[in-house]
mmCIF file of C-alpha atoms in Angstrom:
data_model
loop_
_atom_site.group_PDB
_atom_site.id
_atom_site.type_symbol
_atom_site.label_atom_id
_atom_site.label_comp_id
_atom_site.label_asym_id
_atom_site.label_seq_id
_atom_site.Cartn_x
_atom_site.Cartn_y
_atom_site.Cartn_z
ATOM 1 C CA MET D 1 -29.945 8.471 23.714
ATOM 2 C CA ILE D 2 -27.017 6.392 24.947
ATOM 3 C CA ILE D 3 -24.171 6.569 22.431
ATOM 4 C CA GLY D 4 -21.400 3.974 22.583
ATOM 5 C CA VAL D 5 -17.890 4.659 21.256
ATOM 6 C CA LEU D 6 -15.946 1.453 20.654
ATOM 7 C CA LYS D 7 -12.239 0.730 20.636
ATOM 8 C CA GLU D 8 -11.288 -0.410 17.144
ATOM 9 C CA ILE D 9 -10.119 -4.023 16.874
ATOM 10 C CA LYS D 10 -9.167 -4.161 13.194
ATOM 11 C CA THR D 11 -5.432 -4.764 12.773
ATOM 12 C CA GLU D 12 -3.380 -1.569 13.150
ATOM 13 C CA GLU D 13 -6.504 0.622 13.325
ATOM 14 C CA ASN D 14 -5.783 3.497 15.695
ATOM 15 C CA ARG D 15 -8.641 5.870 14.904
ATOM 16 C CA VAL D 16 -11.607 6.443 17.189
ATOM 17 C CA SER D 17 -15.112 7.443 16.134
ATOM 18 C CA MET D 18 -15.512 10.390 18.505
ATOM 19 C CA THR D 19 -13.050 12.801 20.112
ATOM 20 C CA PRO D 20 -13.411 14.011 23.710
ATOM 21 C CA SER D 21 -14.699 17.341 22.399
ATOM 22 C CA GLY D 22 -17.298 15.460 20.376
ATOM 23 C CA ALA D 23 -18.365 13.644 23.540
ATOM 24 C CA GLU D 24 -18.736 17.009 25.261
ATOM 25 C CA VAL D 25 -21.036 18.298 22.522
ATOM 26 C CA ALA D 26 -23.151 15.121 22.620
ATOM 27 C CA SER D 27 -23.429 15.445 26.405
ATOM 28 C CA GLN D 28 -24.555 19.047 26.045
ATOM 29 C CA HIS D 29 -27.389 17.769 23.839
ATOM 30 C CA GLY D 30 -28.554 15.580 26.694
ATOM 31 C CA HIS D 31 -27.087 12.278 25.502
ATOM 32 C CA THR D 32 -24.989 9.828 27.508
ATOM 33 C CA VAL D 33 -21.680 8.882 25.896
ATOM 34 C CA LEU D 34 -20.081 5.552 26.820
ATOM 35 C CA VAL D 35 -16.464 5.145 25.715
ATOM 36 C CA GLU D 36 -14.688 1.798 25.781
ATOM 37 C CA LYS D 37 -11.520 1.856 27.872
ATOM 38 C CA SER D 38 -8.442 3.021 25.866
ATOM 39 C CA ALA D 39 -10.568 3.661 22.750
ATOM 40 C CA GLY D 40 -8.861 6.981 22.051
ATOM 41 C CA VAL D 41 -5.297 6.135 23.061
ATOM 42 C CA GLY D 42 -4.169 5.337 19.503
ATOM 43 C CA SER D 43 -5.305 8.803 18.421
ATOM 44 C CA GLY D 44 -3.704 10.546 21.388
ATOM 45 C CA PHE D 45 -6.807 10.880 23.609
ATOM 46 C CA SER D 46 -6.706 9.483 27.149
ATOM 47 C CA ASP D 47 -9.619 8.046 29.113
ATOM 48 C CA GLU D 48 -9.238 10.966 31.535
ATOM 49 C CA GLU D 49 -9.831 13.462 28.697
ATOM 50 C CA TYR D 50 -13.110 11.740 27.837
ATOM 51 C CA GLN D 51 -14.160 11.732 31.467
ATOM 52 C CA ARG D 52 -13.406 15.442 31.826
ATOM 53 C CA MET D 53 -15.707 16.057 28.871
ATOM 54 C CA GLY D 54 -18.576 14.160 30.484
ATOM 55 C CA ALA D 55 -18.199 10.700 28.938
ATOM 56 C CA ILE D 56 -18.394 7.477 30.952
ATOM 57 C CA VAL D 57 -15.499 5.058 30.395
ATOM 58 C CA VAL D 58 -16.550 1.377 30.432
ATOM 59 C CA ASP D 59 -14.429 -1.771 30.470
ATOM 60 C CA ASP D 60 -15.260 -3.594 27.257
ATOM 61 C CA ALA D 61 -17.197 -3.753 23.989
ATOM 62 C CA ALA D 62 -19.775 -6.132 25.447
ATOM 63 C CA GLU D 63 -20.913 -3.439 27.872
ATOM 64 C CA ILE D 64 -21.103 -0.873 25.082
ATOM 65 C CA TYR D 65 -23.309 -3.151 22.981
ATOM 66 C CA ALA D 66 -25.428 -4.106 26.004
ATOM 67 C CA ARG D 67 -26.178 -0.503 27.038
ATOM 68 C CA ALA D 68 -25.978 1.715 23.957
ATOM 69 C CA ASP D 69 -28.863 2.722 21.691
ATOM 70 C CA MET D 70 -26.370 3.786 18.999
ATOM 71 C CA VAL D 71 -22.938 2.219 18.588
ATOM 72 C CA MET D 72 -20.281 4.197 16.725
ATOM 73 C CA HIS D 73 -17.274 2.595 15.095
ATOM 74 C CA VAL D 74 -14.723 3.703 12.512
ATOM 75 C CA LYS D 75 -14.386 0.364 10.744
ATOM 76 C CA GLU D 76 -17.028 -2.290 10.234
ATOM 77 C CA PRO D 77 -17.982 -4.738 13.013
ATOM 78 C CA LEU D 78 -15.810 -7.853 12.978
ATOM 79 C CA ALA D 79 -16.870 -11.447 13.605
ATOM 80 C CA PRO D 80 -16.376 -11.393 17.427
ATOM 81 C CA GLU D 81 -18.903 -8.530 17.591
ATOM 82 C CA TYR D 82 -21.708 -10.012 15.506
ATOM 83 C CA ASP D 83 -23.475 -11.742 18.401
ATOM 84 C CA LEU D 84 -23.217 -8.599 20.569
ATOM 85 C CA ILE D 85 -25.340 -6.509 18.198
ATOM 86 C CA LYS D 86 -28.945 -6.130 19.379
ATOM 87 C CA GLU D 87 -32.154 -5.902 17.397
ATOM 88 C CA ASN D 88 -33.011 -2.269 16.544
ATOM 89 C CA GLN D 89 -29.603 -1.078 17.758
ATOM 90 C CA ILE D 90 -28.175 1.652 15.541
ATOM 91 C CA ILE D 91 -24.743 0.825 14.086
ATOM 92 C CA PHE D 92 -23.188 3.993 12.642
ATOM 93 C CA THR D 93 -19.814 3.453 10.962
ATOM 94 C CA TYR D 94 -18.023 2.724 7.701
ATOM 95 C CA LEU D 95 -19.594 -0.564 6.560
ATOM 96 C CA HIS D 96 -18.502 -1.195 2.927
ATOM 97 C CA LEU D 97 -21.042 -4.014 2.749
ATOM 98 C CA ALA D 98 -20.855 -4.546 -1.011
ATOM 99 C CA ALA D 99 -17.437 -6.139 -0.500
ATOM 100 C CA ASP D 100 -18.420 -8.244 2.543
ATOM 101 C CA ALA D 101 -21.177 -10.829 2.160
ATOM 102 C CA THR D 102 -20.557 -12.359 5.605
ATOM 103 C CA LEU D 103 -21.023 -9.066 7.444
ATOM 104 C CA THR D 104 -24.075 -8.185 5.349
ATOM 105 C CA ARG D 105 -25.806 -11.431 6.258
ATOM 106 C CA ALA D 106 -24.837 -11.066 9.920
ATOM 107 C CA LEU D 107 -26.414 -7.599 10.072
ATOM 108 C CA VAL D 108 -29.543 -8.891 8.336
ATOM 109 C CA ASP D 109 -29.775 -11.666 10.933
ATOM 110 C CA ARG D 110 -29.240 -9.272 13.863
ATOM 111 C CA ARG D 111 -32.047 -6.989 12.585
ATOM 112 C CA SER D 112 -30.085 -3.897 13.593
ATOM 113 C CA ILE D 113 -30.290 -0.394 12.082
ATOM 114 C CA ASN D 114 -27.131 -0.072 10.000
ATOM 115 C CA ILE D 115 -26.195 3.373 8.695
ATOM 116 C CA ALA D 116 -23.007 3.599 6.632
ATOM 117 C CA TYR D 117 -20.790 6.656 6.696
ATOM 118 C CA GLU D 118 -19.744 6.037 3.101
ATOM 119 C CA THR D 119 -23.224 6.190 1.553
ATOM 120 C CA ILE D 120 -24.523 9.307 3.302
ATOM 121 C CA GLN D 121 -24.825 11.572 0.288
ATOM 122 C CA LYS D 122 -25.684 15.183 -0.403
ATOM 123 C CA VAL D 123 -27.980 16.333 -3.206
ATOM 124 C CA ASP D 124 -24.977 17.277 -5.339
ATOM 125 C CA GLY D 125 -23.696 13.678 -5.142
ATOM 126 C CA SER D 126 -20.865 14.429 -2.713
ATOM 127 C CA LEU D 127 -20.146 12.012 0.147
ATOM 128 C CA PRO D 128 -19.486 14.186 3.218
ATOM 129 C CA LEU D 129 -18.392 11.410 5.582
ATOM 130 C CA LEU D 130 -16.172 9.699 3.025
ATOM 131 C CA THR D 131 -14.561 12.939 1.871
ATOM 132 C CA PRO D 132 -12.216 13.590 4.825
ATOM 133 C CA MET D 133 -10.852 10.031 4.795
ATOM 134 C CA SER D 134 -10.591 10.124 0.999
ATOM 135 C CA GLU D 135 -8.515 13.284 1.333
ATOM 136 C CA VAL D 136 -6.211 11.509 3.777
ATOM 137 C CA ALA D 137 -6.039 8.288 1.724
ATOM 138 C CA GLY D 138 -5.358 10.130 -1.536
ATOM 139 C CA ARG D 139 -2.429 12.004 -0.032
ATOM 140 C CA MET D 140 -1.131 8.898 1.732
ATOM 141 C CA ALA D 141 -1.312 6.878 -1.493
ATOM 142 C CA VAL D 142 1.467 8.957 -3.004
ATOM 143 C CA GLN D 143 3.594 8.810 0.153
ATOM 144 C CA GLN D 144 3.304 5.019 0.174
ATOM 145 C CA ALA D 145 3.968 4.716 -3.553
ATOM 146 C CA ALA D 146 7.102 6.817 -3.202
ATOM 147 C CA LYS D 147 8.348 4.536 -0.429
ATOM 148 C CA TYR D 148 7.582 1.254 -2.168
ATOM 149 C CA LEU D 149 9.302 2.380 -5.364
ATOM 150 C CA GLU D 150 12.507 1.884 -3.375
ATOM 151 C CA MET D 151 14.471 -1.258 -4.278
ATOM 152 C CA THR D 152 14.392 -2.368 -0.632
ATOM 153 C CA TYR D 153 10.723 -3.242 -1.129
ATOM 154 C CA GLY D 154 11.005 -4.661 -4.640
ATOM 155 C CA GLY D 155 10.307 -1.363 -6.380
ATOM 156 C CA ARG D 156 11.998 0.068 -9.464
ATOM 157 C CA GLY D 157 14.492 2.098 -7.474
ATOM 158 C CA LEU D 158 13.078 5.436 -8.572
ATOM 159 C CA LEU D 159 12.769 8.733 -6.761
ATOM 160 C CA LEU D 160 9.264 9.932 -7.516
ATOM 161 C CA SER D 161 10.396 13.494 -8.164
ATOM 162 C CA GLY D 162 13.530 12.698 -10.145
ATOM 163 C CA VAL D 163 16.436 15.149 -9.879
ATOM 164 C CA PRO D 164 17.886 17.701 -12.328
ATOM 165 C CA GLY D 165 19.016 15.758 -15.369
ATOM 166 C CA VAL D 166 16.917 12.671 -14.476
ATOM 167 C CA GLU D 167 13.266 12.416 -15.439
ATOM 168 C CA PRO D 168 10.660 11.945 -12.681
ATOM 169 C CA ALA D 169 8.452 8.910 -12.201
ATOM 170 C CA THR D 170 5.183 8.553 -14.107
ATOM 171 C CA VAL D 171 2.082 8.305 -11.899
ATOM 172 C CA VAL D 172 -1.259 7.160 -13.339
ATOM 173 C CA ILE D 173 -4.353 7.869 -11.220
ATOM 174 C CA LEU D 174 -7.602 6.097 -12.075
ATOM 175 C CA GLY D 175 -10.410 8.389 -10.946
ATOM 176 C CA GLY D 176 -10.566 12.146 -10.557
ATOM 177 C CA GLY D 177 -12.745 12.338 -7.456
ATOM 178 C CA VAL D 178 -11.621 13.306 -3.959
ATOM 179 C CA VAL D 179 -9.033 10.515 -3.638
ATOM 180 C CA GLY D 180 -7.682 11.036 -7.135
ATOM 181 C CA THR D 181 -7.498 14.815 -6.836
ATOM 182 C CA ASN D 182 -5.641 14.666 -3.535
ATOM 183 C CA ALA D 183 -3.268 12.032 -4.876
ATOM 184 C CA ALA D 184 -2.633 14.197 -7.944
ATOM 185 C CA LYS D 185 -1.914 17.250 -5.797
ATOM 186 C CA MET D 186 0.711 15.331 -3.837
ATOM 187 C CA ALA D 187 2.296 13.667 -6.865
ATOM 188 C CA CYS D 188 2.368 16.896 -8.840
ATOM 189 C CA GLY D 189 3.811 18.756 -5.876
ATOM 190 C CA LEU D 190 6.674 16.256 -5.733
ATOM 191 C CA GLY D 191 7.351 16.848 -9.405
ATOM 192 C CA ALA D 192 6.129 13.549 -10.885
ATOM 193 C CA LYS D 193 4.584 13.275 -14.347
ATOM 194 C CA VAL D 194 0.930 12.658 -13.487
ATOM 195 C CA PHE D 195 -1.966 11.337 -15.561
ATOM 196 C CA VAL D 196 -5.505 11.456 -14.143
ATOM 197 C CA LEU D 197 -8.223 9.452 -15.887
ATOM 198 C CA ASP D 198 -11.940 9.963 -15.334
ATOM 199 C CA LYS D 199 -15.136 9.320 -17.313
ATOM 200 C CA ASN D 200 -16.702 12.636 -16.297
ATOM 201 C CA LEU D 201 -15.650 15.302 -18.789
ATOM 202 C CA GLU D 202 -16.919 18.133 -16.598
ATOM 203 C CA ARG D 203 -14.691 16.880 -13.796
ATOM 204 C CA LEU D 204 -11.739 16.768 -16.185
ATOM 205 C CA ARG D 205 -12.458 20.344 -17.283
ATOM 206 C CA TYR D 206 -12.501 21.480 -13.667
ATOM 207 C CA LEU D 207 -9.244 19.687 -12.872
ATOM 208 C CA SER D 208 -7.697 21.169 -16.010
ATOM 209 C CA ASP D 209 -8.289 24.625 -14.528
ATOM 210 C CA VAL D 210 -6.862 23.909 -11.070
ATOM 211 C CA MET D 211 -4.045 21.378 -11.533
ATOM 212 C CA PRO D 212 -0.464 22.329 -12.453
ATOM 213 C CA SER D 213 1.139 21.790 -15.856
ATOM 214 C CA ASN D 214 2.670 18.420 -14.931
ATOM 215 C CA CYS D 215 -0.833 16.944 -14.544
ATOM 216 C CA PHE D 216 -2.429 15.551 -17.704
ATOM 217 C CA LEU D 217 -6.199 14.920 -17.761
ATOM 218 C CA LEU D 218 -7.523 12.097 -19.949
ATOM 219 C CA ALA D 219 -10.919 10.562 -20.628
ATOM 220 C CA SER D 220 -10.921 7.075 -19.160
ATOM 221 C CA SER D 221 -11.427 4.043 -21.359
ATOM 222 C CA PRO D 222 -10.122 0.454 -21.330
ATOM 223 C CA ALA D 223 -7.781 1.328 -24.195
ATOM 224 C CA ALA D 224 -6.395 4.398 -22.412
ATOM 225 C CA ILE D 225 -5.785 2.378 -19.235
ATOM 226 C CA ARG D 226 -4.064 -0.445 -21.159
ATOM 227 C CA ASP D 227 -1.776 2.086 -22.839
ATOM 228 C CA LEU D 228 -0.884 4.095 -19.740
ATOM 229 C CA VAL D 229 -0.134 1.212 -17.362
ATOM 230 C CA LYS D 230 2.711 0.210 -19.714
ATOM 231 C CA LYS D 231 4.348 3.589 -19.075
ATOM 232 C CA ALA D 232 3.481 3.867 -15.389
ATOM 233 C CA ASP D 233 5.870 3.595 -12.467
ATOM 234 C CA VAL D 234 2.923 4.010 -10.090
ATOM 235 C CA VAL D 235 -0.781 3.307 -10.632
ATOM 236 C CA ILE D 236 -3.228 4.563 -7.991
ATOM 237 C CA GLY D 237 -6.739 3.113 -8.034
ATOM 238 C CA ALA D 238 -9.111 5.851 -6.882
ATOM 239 C CA VAL D 239 -12.460 4.825 -8.355
ATOM 240 C CA LEU D 240 -15.720 4.741 -6.412
ATOM 241 C CA VAL D 241 -19.258 3.644 -7.168
ATOM 242 C CA PRO D 242 -21.039 4.690 -3.928
ATOM 243 C CA GLY D 243 -22.126 1.625 -1.963
ATOM 244 C CA ALA D 244 -21.294 -0.813 -4.767
ATOM 245 C CA LYS D 245 -18.282 -2.938 -5.697
ATOM 246 C CA ALA D 246 -15.438 -1.176 -7.462
ATOM 247 C CA PRO D 247 -14.977 -2.066 -11.159
ATOM 248 C CA LYS D 248 -11.849 -4.058 -12.060
ATOM 249 C CA LEU D 249 -9.935 -1.626 -14.257
ATOM 250 C CA VAL D 250 -6.484 -3.247 -14.268
ATOM 251 C CA THR D 251 -6.578 -6.936 -15.179
ATOM 252 C CA ARG D 252 -4.062 -9.672 -14.436
ATOM 253 C CA ASP D 253 -3.072 -9.726 -18.110
ATOM 254 C CA MET D 254 -2.061 -6.066 -17.951
ATOM 255 C CA LEU D 255 0.562 -6.767 -15.287
ATOM 256 C CA SER D 256 2.745 -8.545 -17.825
ATOM 257 C CA THR D 257 2.882 -5.324 -19.885
ATOM 258 C CA MET D 258 4.019 -3.180 -16.946
ATOM 259 C CA LYS D 259 7.540 -2.278 -15.850
ATOM 260 C CA LYS D 260 8.916 -4.691 -13.250
ATOM 261 C CA GLY D 261 8.981 -3.049 -9.847
ATOM 262 C CA ALA D 262 6.106 -0.674 -10.627
ATOM 263 C CA VAL D 263 3.766 -0.017 -7.701
ATOM 264 C CA LEU D 264 -0.022 -0.432 -7.608
ATOM 265 C CA VAL D 265 -1.853 1.355 -4.763
ATOM 266 C CA ASP D 266 -5.503 0.285 -4.516
ATOM 267 C CA VAL D 267 -7.395 2.874 -2.466
ATOM 268 C CA ALA D 268 -10.653 1.210 -3.584
ATOM 269 C CA ILE D 269 -9.829 -1.997 -1.699
ATOM 270 C CA ASP D 270 -12.604 -1.329 0.873
ATOM 271 C CA GLN D 271 -15.071 -1.731 -1.980
ATOM 272 C CA GLY D 272 -13.412 -4.870 -3.350
ATOM 273 C CA GLY D 273 -10.522 -3.192 -5.164
ATOM 274 C CA CYS D 274 -10.166 -1.938 -8.733
ATOM 275 C CA PHE D 275 -7.226 -4.170 -9.702
ATOM 276 C CA GLU D 276 -7.982 -7.805 -10.499
ATOM 277 C CA THR D 277 -4.981 -8.935 -8.438
ATOM 278 C CA SER D 278 -5.854 -6.866 -5.349
ATOM 279 C CA LYS D 279 -6.439 -8.434 -1.939
ATOM 280 C CA PRO D 280 -6.710 -6.589 1.396
ATOM 281 C CA THR D 281 -3.480 -6.083 3.342
ATOM 282 C CA THR D 282 -2.658 -4.505 6.700
ATOM 283 C CA HIS D 283 -0.292 -1.809 7.939
ATOM 284 C CA LYS D 284 1.772 -4.606 9.495
ATOM 285 C CA GLU D 285 2.131 -6.442 6.158
ATOM 286 C CA PRO D 286 1.166 -3.809 3.598
ATOM 287 C CA ILE D 287 2.560 -5.144 0.332
ATOM 288 C CA TYR D 288 2.872 -8.257 -1.804
ATOM 289 C CA THR D 289 4.180 -8.835 -5.322
ATOM 290 C CA VAL D 290 2.402 -10.364 -8.315
ATOM 291 C CA ASP D 291 4.299 -10.831 -11.607
ATOM 292 C CA GLY D 292 6.979 -8.445 -10.393
ATOM 293 C CA ILE D 293 4.477 -5.666 -9.601
ATOM 294 C CA VAL D 294 4.329 -4.387 -6.003
ATOM 295 C CA HIS D 295 0.760 -4.178 -4.640
ATOM 296 C CA TYR D 296 -0.190 -1.935 -1.689
ATOM 297 C CA CYS D 297 -3.796 -2.670 -0.666
ATOM 298 C CA VAL D 298 -4.198 -1.580 2.963
ATOM 299 C CA ALA D 299 -7.910 -1.406 3.725
ATOM 300 C CA ASN D 300 -7.655 1.276 6.434
ATOM 301 C CA MET D 301 -4.946 3.580 5.165
ATOM 302 C CA PRO D 302 -5.965 6.615 7.303
ATOM 303 C CA GLY D 303 -5.527 4.485 10.437
ATOM 304 C CA ALA D 304 -1.774 5.018 10.146
ATOM 305 C CA VAL D 305 -2.204 8.768 10.700
ATOM 306 C CA ALA D 306 -4.822 8.360 13.392
ATOM 307 C CA LYS D 307 -4.625 11.781 15.010
ATOM 308 C CA THR D 308 -5.234 13.684 11.773
ATOM 309 C CA SER D 309 -7.838 11.171 10.626
ATOM 310 C CA THR D 310 -9.823 11.119 13.882
ATOM 311 C CA LEU D 311 -10.044 14.896 14.050
ATOM 312 C CA ALA D 312 -11.109 15.126 10.395
ATOM 313 C CA LEU D 313 -13.624 12.297 10.783
ATOM 314 C CA THR D 314 -15.293 13.677 13.920
ATOM 315 C CA ASN D 315 -15.626 17.087 12.273
ATOM 316 C CA ALA D 316 -17.698 15.394 9.567
ATOM 317 C CA THR D 317 -19.619 12.684 11.438
ATOM 318 C CA LEU D 318 -20.648 14.483 14.637
ATOM 319 C CA PRO D 319 -23.458 16.617 13.121
ATOM 320 C CA TYR D 320 -25.062 13.501 11.612
ATOM 321 C CA ALA D 321 -24.616 11.452 14.791
ATOM 322 C CA LEU D 322 -26.280 14.230 16.802
ATOM 323 C CA GLU D 323 -29.190 14.474 14.380
ATOM 324 C CA ILE D 324 -29.772 10.716 14.599
ATOM 325 C CA ALA D 325 -29.506 10.831 18.402
ATOM 326 C CA ASN D 326 -31.712 13.918 18.762
ATOM 327 C CA LYS D 327 -34.493 12.699 16.465
ATOM 328 C CA GLY D 328 -34.190 8.913 16.436
ATOM 329 C CA TRP D 329 -33.290 7.118 13.200
ATOM 330 C CA ARG D 330 -36.777 7.087 11.655
ATOM 331 C CA ARG D 331 -37.434 10.800 11.998
ATOM 332 C CA ALA D 332 -33.860 11.649 11.041
ATOM 333 C CA MET D 333 -34.201 9.658 7.812
ATOM 334 C CA LYS D 334 -37.622 11.133 7.036
ATOM 335 C CA GLU D 335 -36.406 14.693 7.514
ATOM 336 C CA ASN D 336 -32.887 14.407 6.124
ATOM 337 C CA PRO D 337 -32.458 12.596 2.785
ATOM 338 C CA GLU D 338 -28.685 12.563 3.302
ATOM 339 C CA ILE D 339 -29.081 10.287 6.338
ATOM 340 C CA ALA D 340 -31.690 8.221 4.498
ATOM 341 C CA ARG D 341 -29.096 7.467 1.810
ATOM 342 C CA GLY D 342 -26.853 6.110 4.572
ATOM 343 C CA ALA D 343 -29.331 3.310 5.332
ATOM 344 C CA ASN D 344 -27.843 -0.030 4.193
ATOM 345 C CA VAL D 345 -29.541 -2.770 6.228
ATOM 346 C CA ILE D 346 -32.590 -1.815 8.295
ATOM 347 C CA ALA D 347 -34.314 -4.283 10.629
ATOM 348 C CA GLY D 348 -33.293 -7.301 8.561
ATOM 349 C CA ARG D 349 -33.952 -5.738 5.145
ATOM 350 C CA VAL D 350 -31.300 -4.601 2.644
ATOM 351 C CA THR D 351 -32.251 -1.035 1.729
ATOM 352 C CA HIS D 352 -29.233 -0.104 -0.394
ATOM 353 C CA ALA D 353 -29.546 -1.242 -4.003
ATOM 354 C CA GLY D 354 -25.782 -1.619 -4.531
ATOM 355 C CA VAL D 355 -25.423 -3.914 -1.522
ATOM 356 C CA ALA D 356 -28.408 -6.033 -2.548
ATOM 357 C CA GLU D 357 -27.083 -6.396 -6.089
ATOM 358 C CA ALA D 358 -23.575 -7.295 -4.912
ATOM 359 C CA HIS D 359 -24.860 -10.261 -2.879
ATOM 360 C CA GLY D 360 -27.967 -11.307 -4.802
ATOM 361 C CA LEU D 361 -30.295 -10.248 -1.979
ATOM 362 C CA GLU D 362 -33.732 -8.671 -2.167
ATOM 363 C CA HIS D 363 -33.698 -4.875 -2.223
ATOM 364 C CA VAL D 364 -36.389 -3.325 -0.046
ATOM 365 C CA PRO D 365 -36.957 0.424 -0.558
ATOM 366 C CA LEU D 366 -36.321 2.342 2.657
ATOM 367 C CA GLU D 367 -39.602 4.248 2.332
ATOM 368 C CA SER D 368 -41.553 1.054 2.944
ATOM 369 C CA LEU D 369 -39.879 0.691 6.358
ATOM 370 C CA LEU D 370 -40.381 4.262 7.534
#
């Protein structure tokens, strides 16, 4: 199979979907790897490194789309790419289609084979290709919150950790999954007073065993959220419904009850955001203020630490990319239910129920297309 690795064009996105060592492994499996010129530069990988590992460097995205059987991205295709996508071409990337009706309809029209990193799912419910970026985003969320609490950015002027004789900041984390757990580790390590809310009591019991004494685990409910946001200096939105839109847990009305200069970090923004006042921002312009509350809603947070993120991402995605390339998408989906769960839009049909529901489109079971 010919595998194409694109240069990311989303604002301030420096990751790349395959490292030179990943290209070497794919080449050893008999595949041809095309890499767009300068695709890896933002992550510290030169074109020469890819060439030494057996990849072919090509001039632009148009050539990648024209020649490749499978196109790999980190972020979703953007509008200038829609017309380049070919029928039956495999698009393997983060798609987040439930939050993007325009892209969903474009992929339906192009009749391509669209497999989303974020909905590939193991039997135990874990999301192996979302996990590494969730780990990065969870840890980054606390770093960013600590920065934007500074008065320079409109924050409350608090040091997250406090100092002897001065109490630390209060951090409220909505969701105890991978993002929430990593955010809690960072916030607790800095000495903040941390509350983690989740609906899953078994998850809360587990976190109770592993988190330090400055982390408080609470069952999530609208009442608990309303109460805690009043006390919070930082609220981190870390909820996920795989493949579907994130629920709006913090409403506009709640902002008026919060401390002025508090910081909201919405890690769920890729799935539409879990704060009613959230809208996507970029690393170049990461924050805005609503009712005196600072909002940080960067949709590609791990892109700011591209080297770490690219290495972590390739570790996770490469085995799945190789299986798809080795077997073809149909056989790979038949033999591996994890890959089958990654199917979002296949040959013009929406095969993921969450995406279909989000946009009022017909849901076609994947089995009927295999």
